[in-house]
Amino acid sequence: MNQAEKHEKVHRVFQKIYKKYDAMNSLISFNRHKAWRHRADQIVDARKGERVLDVCCGTGDWTLSLAETVGPKGKVIGLDFSDNMLKIAQSKKEAAQVENVNLVNGDAMNIPYENDSFDRATIGFGLRNVPDYLTVLKEMNRVLRPGGTIVCLETSQTKIPVYRQLYFLYFRFIMPILGKIFAGSYKEYAWLNESASKFPDQETLTKLFLNAGFKNVSVVSLMGGIAAIHSATKPSTSELNN
């Protein structure tokens, strides 16, 4: 599958599953995704008044959490290419009466912001769905200010024997069936299995962060390695000039 085909396929998937997306996330992760995001939030460590970009923001849960953290003097941009997912995020924004969030329909492969625009950037369960991982990481590096922080929460590849096999059996067979039963979307959840199974392991993803220009890459492994949080920083101005 080439980049254009993957882009179109992923767009179709999320345009279809948006209504049941939040409920299915809780179901297929046994509700662990909320605890994982809370841990990722702690690693982001956003400060009052900062500007934060949430890439592949989906239905906006992380976006709104970050907005609360940075406060009314801060700003959070939620970027996603699915207008249906953004509709859900918009409804949550309105219900929460949040003023410091902008929801933008845009492409993670070509982020529509100038260099050095944000203090921090996040991407949660979205990197595996983009056409090219490295391109997106480079784009996130570009829009971060020198010294800025990136945090990525994503599925990963556990290496624990037996557990690894059980994990892939669950993703390959059980998760699509749950998608069919509860969301009427067997093919779409089969695709999510495919995207997760092909996603780099923690060491490979660390190398991609370094290739994208980040430094100080740290990894927090979650639930035996089936998910992970990668965090890193963009070199300071003095380091960039050396």
GROMACS .gro file of C-alpha atoms in nm:
model
  242
    1MET     CA    1   0.000   0.000   0.000
    2ASN     CA    2   0.149   0.334  -0.103
    3GLN     CA    3   0.117   0.656   0.097
    4ALA     CA    4  -0.182   0.790  -0.095
    5GLU     CA    5  -0.369   0.459  -0.060
    6LYS     CA    6  -0.302   0.444   0.314
    7HIS     CA    7  -0.414   0.806   0.357
    8GLU     CA    8  -0.741   0.736   0.178
    9LYS     CA    9  -0.804   0.407   0.359
   10VAL     CA   10  -0.741   0.553   0.705
   11HIS     CA   11  -0.964   0.850   0.623
   12ARG     CA   12  -1.248   0.615   0.527
   13VAL     CA   13  -1.200   0.415   0.847
   14PHE     CA   14  -1.227   0.711   1.082
   15GLN     CA   15  -1.504   0.879   0.885
   16LYS     CA   16  -1.708   0.564   0.949
   17ILE     CA   17  -1.625   0.467   1.309
   18TYR     CA   18  -1.642   0.814   1.466
   19LYS     CA   19  -1.979   0.767   1.643
   20LYS     CA   20  -1.865   0.458   1.834
   21TYR     CA   21  -1.494   0.548   1.856
   22ASP     CA   22  -1.482   0.647   2.223
   23ALA     CA   23  -1.693   0.356   2.344
   24MET     CA   24  -1.492   0.109   2.138
   25ASN     CA   25  -1.163   0.247   2.271
   26SER     CA   26  -1.279   0.176   2.624
   27LEU     CA   27  -1.403  -0.170   2.529
   28ILE     CA   28  -1.104  -0.296   2.333
   29SER     CA   29  -0.844  -0.153   2.576
   30PHE     CA   30  -1.036  -0.272   2.885
   31ASN     CA   31  -1.057   0.099   2.972
   32ARG     CA   32  -0.679   0.118   3.015
   33HIS     CA   33  -0.641   0.392   2.751
   34LYS     CA   34  -0.759   0.652   3.004
   35ALA     CA   35  -0.488   0.558   3.253
   36TRP     CA   36  -0.230   0.553   2.974
   37ARG     CA   37  -0.330   0.901   2.861
   38HIS     CA   38  -0.315   1.027   3.219
   39ARG     CA   39   0.041   0.895   3.243
   40ALA     CA   40   0.125   1.059   2.910
   41ASP     CA   41  -0.024   1.386   3.039
   42GLN     CA   42   0.216   1.376   3.331
   43ILE     CA   43   0.508   1.329   3.093
   44VAL     CA   44   0.394   1.618   2.872
   45ASP     CA   45   0.409   1.836   3.185
   46ALA     CA   46   0.247   2.132   3.008
   47ARG     CA   47   0.262   2.466   3.189
   48LYS     CA   48   0.015   2.750   3.224
   49GLY     CA   49   0.014   2.981   2.923
   50GLU     CA   50   0.188   2.743   2.683
   51ARG     CA   51   0.091   2.663   2.325
   52VAL     CA   52   0.035   2.292   2.258
   53LEU     CA   53  -0.037   2.103   1.935
   54ASP     CA   54  -0.230   1.776   1.959
   55VAL     CA   55  -0.177   1.592   1.629
   56CYS     CA   56  -0.432   1.333   1.514
   57CYS     CA   57  -0.653   1.458   1.796
   58GLY     CA   58  -0.952   1.244   1.696
   59THR     CA   59  -1.250   1.305   1.926
   60GLY     CA   60  -1.053   1.549   2.136
   61ASP     CA   61  -1.013   1.392   2.479
   62TRP     CA   62  -0.641   1.463   2.504
   63THR     CA   63  -0.686   1.805   2.345
   64LEU     CA   64  -0.935   1.911   2.612
   65SER     CA   65  -0.724   1.768   2.893
   66LEU     CA   66  -0.425   1.969   2.770
   67ALA     CA   67  -0.641   2.282   2.744
   68GLU     CA   68  -0.735   2.250   3.109
   69THR     CA   69  -0.368   2.217   3.200
   70VAL     CA   70  -0.241   2.522   3.010
   71GLY     CA   71  -0.526   2.735   3.139
   72PRO     CA   72  -0.711   3.027   2.978
   73LYS     CA   73  -0.390   3.209   2.888
   74GLY     CA   74  -0.262   2.903   2.703
   75LYS     CA   75  -0.374   2.762   2.370
   76VAL     CA   76  -0.424   2.409   2.236
   77ILE     CA   77  -0.469   2.321   1.870
   78GLY     CA   78  -0.634   1.987   1.795
   79LEU     CA   79  -0.540   1.875   1.442
   80ASP     CA   80  -0.712   1.591   1.257
   81PHE     CA   81  -0.800   1.507   0.896
   82SER     CA   82  -1.139   1.350   0.974
   83ASP     CA   83  -1.415   1.609   0.993
   84ASN     CA   84  -1.645   1.348   1.149
   85MET     CA   85  -1.401   1.289   1.435
   86LEU     CA   86  -1.366   1.665   1.476
   87LYS     CA   87  -1.746   1.698   1.502
   88ILE     CA   88  -1.734   1.481   1.814
   89ALA     CA   89  -1.444   1.685   1.950
   90GLN     CA   90  -1.636   2.007   1.882
   91SER     CA   91  -1.940   1.880   2.072
   92LYS     CA   92  -1.717   1.796   2.370
   93LYS     CA   93  -1.556   2.139   2.352
   94GLU     CA   94  -1.895   2.309   2.355
   95ALA     CA   95  -2.021   2.092   2.641
   96ALA     CA   96  -1.711   2.175   2.847
   97GLN     CA   97  -1.737   2.546   2.751
   98VAL     CA   98  -1.367   2.556   2.670
   99GLU     CA   99  -1.243   2.872   2.499
  100ASN     CA  100  -0.870   2.803   2.456
  101VAL     CA  101  -0.902   2.521   2.200
  102ASN     CA  102  -0.903   2.542   1.821
  103LEU     CA  103  -0.999   2.231   1.626
  104VAL     CA  104  -0.843   2.226   1.282
  105ASN     CA  105  -0.896   1.992   0.987
  106GLY     CA  106  -0.542   1.935   0.865
  107ASP     CA  107  -0.284   1.681   0.756
  108ALA     CA  108  -0.022   1.553   1.001
  109MET     CA  109   0.211   1.499   0.704
  110ASN     CA  110   0.200   1.872   0.628
  111ILE     CA  111   0.117   2.056   0.951
  112PRO     CA  112  -0.030   2.397   0.863
  113TYR     CA  113   0.176   2.602   1.109
  114GLU     CA  114   0.501   2.793   1.094
  115ASN     CA  115   0.832   2.677   1.237
  116ASP     CA  116   0.880   2.705   1.615
  117SER     CA  117   0.508   2.770   1.683
  118PHE     CA  118   0.446   2.542   1.984
  119ASP     CA  119   0.595   2.468   2.324
  120ARG     CA  120   0.479   2.107   2.324
  121ALA     CA  121   0.332   1.859   2.076
  122THR     CA  122   0.143   1.535   2.136
  123ILE     CA  123   0.010   1.249   1.927
  124GLY     CA  124  -0.204   0.974   2.080
  125PHE     CA  125  -0.281   0.650   1.895
  126GLY     CA  126  -0.244   0.832   1.565
  127LEU     CA  127   0.113   0.783   1.447
  128ARG     CA  128   0.053   0.425   1.335
  129ASN     CA  129  -0.220   0.546   1.100
  130VAL     CA  130  -0.022   0.808   0.907
  131PRO     CA  131   0.128   0.730   0.564
  132ASP     CA  132   0.486   0.791   0.679
  133TYR     CA  133   0.592   0.794   1.046
  134LEU     CA  134   0.919   0.981   0.994
  135THR     CA  135   0.760   1.259   0.791
  136VAL     CA  136   0.510   1.329   1.068
  137LEU     CA  137   0.779   1.328   1.337
  138LYS     CA  138   0.986   1.571   1.129
  139GLU     CA  139   0.682   1.795   1.088
  140MET     CA  140   0.620   1.791   1.463
  141ASN     CA  141   0.986   1.875   1.519
  142ARG     CA  142   0.960   2.165   1.275
  143VAL     CA  143   0.665   2.334   1.447
  144LEU     CA  144   0.810   2.290   1.797
  145ARG     CA  145   1.018   2.571   1.938
  146PRO     CA  146   1.381   2.487   2.025
  147GLY     CA  147   1.375   2.305   2.357
  148GLY     CA  148   1.013   2.200   2.305
  149THR     CA  149   0.876   1.860   2.403
  150ILE     CA  150   0.705   1.588   2.201
  151VAL     CA  151   0.507   1.304   2.359
  152CYS     CA  152   0.370   1.007   2.162
  153LEU     CA  153   0.130   0.752   2.313
  154GLU     CA  154   0.093   0.451   2.086
  155THR     CA  155   0.050   0.076   2.061
  156SER     CA  156   0.376  -0.117   2.062
  157GLN     CA  157   0.523  -0.463   2.017
  158THR     CA  158   0.549  -0.666   2.336
  159LYS     CA  159   0.832  -0.919   2.336
  160ILE     CA  160   0.710  -1.133   2.624
  161PRO     CA  161   0.666  -1.494   2.501
  162VAL     CA  162   0.308  -1.628   2.496
  163TYR     CA  163   0.176  -1.284   2.600
  164ARG     CA  164   0.288  -1.155   2.260
  165GLN     CA  165   0.101  -1.433   2.079
  166LEU     CA  166  -0.213  -1.378   2.288
  167TYR     CA  167  -0.197  -1.005   2.222
  168PHE     CA  168  -0.183  -1.051   1.845
  169LEU     CA  169  -0.457  -1.315   1.852
  170TYR     CA  170  -0.678  -1.066   2.036
  171PHE     CA  171  -0.601  -0.785   1.792
  172ARG     CA  172  -0.633  -1.004   1.483
  173PHE     CA  173  -0.946  -1.203   1.564
  174ILE     CA  174  -1.135  -1.078   1.868
  175MET     CA  175  -1.110  -0.701   1.821
  176PRO     CA  176  -1.264  -0.703   1.468
  177ILE     CA  177  -1.550  -0.919   1.598
  178LEU     CA  178  -1.610  -0.670   1.880
  179GLY     CA  179  -1.605  -0.397   1.617
  180LYS     CA  180  -1.870  -0.580   1.416
  181ILE     CA  181  -2.093  -0.649   1.717
  182PHE     CA  182  -2.076  -0.312   1.889
  183ALA     CA  183  -1.997  -0.073   1.604
  184GLY     CA  184  -2.102  -0.253   1.287
  185SER     CA  185  -1.747  -0.209   1.156
  186TYR     CA  186  -1.561  -0.537   1.111
  187LYS     CA  187  -1.334  -0.424   0.825
  188GLU     CA  188  -1.245  -0.098   0.999
  189TYR     CA  189  -1.134  -0.270   1.318
  190ALA     CA  190  -0.950  -0.533   1.117
  191TRP     CA  191  -0.753  -0.242   0.969
  192LEU     CA  192  -0.668  -0.113   1.317
  193ASN     CA  193  -0.520  -0.456   1.387
  194GLU     CA  194  -0.315  -0.434   1.069
  195SER     CA  195  -0.184  -0.087   1.153
  196ALA     CA  196  -0.088  -0.195   1.506
  197SER     CA  197   0.082  -0.517   1.394
  198LYS     CA  198   0.302  -0.329   1.147
  199PHE     CA  199   0.395  -0.046   1.383
  200PRO     CA  200   0.763  -0.028   1.493
  201ASP     CA  201   0.876  -0.166   1.826
  202GLN     CA  202   1.004   0.070   2.096
  203GLU     CA  203   1.368   0.059   1.986
  204THR     CA  204   1.287   0.120   1.620
  205LEU     CA  205   1.055   0.407   1.703
  206THR     CA  206   1.325   0.561   1.924
  207LYS     CA  207   1.558   0.563   1.621
  208LEU     CA  208   1.289   0.735   1.415
  209PHE     CA  209   1.262   1.009   1.680
  210LEU     CA  210   1.639   1.060   1.660
  211ASN     CA  211   1.629   1.063   1.279
  212ALA     CA  212   1.358   1.328   1.296
  213GLY     CA  213   1.593   1.556   1.486
  214PHE     CA  214   1.488   1.496   1.846
  215LYS     CA  215   1.717   1.422   2.140
  216ASN     CA  216   1.681   1.277   2.492
  217VAL     CA  217   1.430   1.013   2.382
  218SER     CA  218   1.269   0.834   2.678
  219VAL     CA  219   1.031   0.538   2.669
  220VAL     CA  220   0.771   0.425   2.922
  221SER     CA  221   0.647   0.075   2.847
  222LEU     CA  222   0.283   0.009   2.933
  223MET     CA  223   0.106  -0.315   3.023
  224GLY     CA  224   0.396  -0.541   2.937
  225GLY     CA  225   0.485  -0.351   2.621
  226ILE     CA  226   0.156  -0.358   2.428
  227ALA     CA  227   0.166   0.023   2.438
  228ALA     CA  228   0.435   0.279   2.506
  229ILE     CA  229   0.494   0.648   2.564
  230HIS     CA  230   0.787   0.800   2.377
  231SER     CA  231   0.896   1.149   2.477
  232ALA     CA  232   1.180   1.365   2.347
  233THR     CA  233   1.295   1.725   2.309
  234LYS     CA  234   1.390   1.943   2.018
  235PRO     CA  235   1.748   2.068   2.059
  236SER     CA  236   1.788   2.422   2.193
  237THR     CA  237   1.887   2.710   1.967
  238SER     CA  238   2.250   2.686   2.069
  239GLU     CA  239   2.254   2.313   1.999
  240LEU     CA  240   2.087   2.364   1.662
  241ASN     CA  241   2.352   2.620   1.568
  242ASN     CA  242   2.643   2.393   1.661
   0.00000   0.00000   0.00000
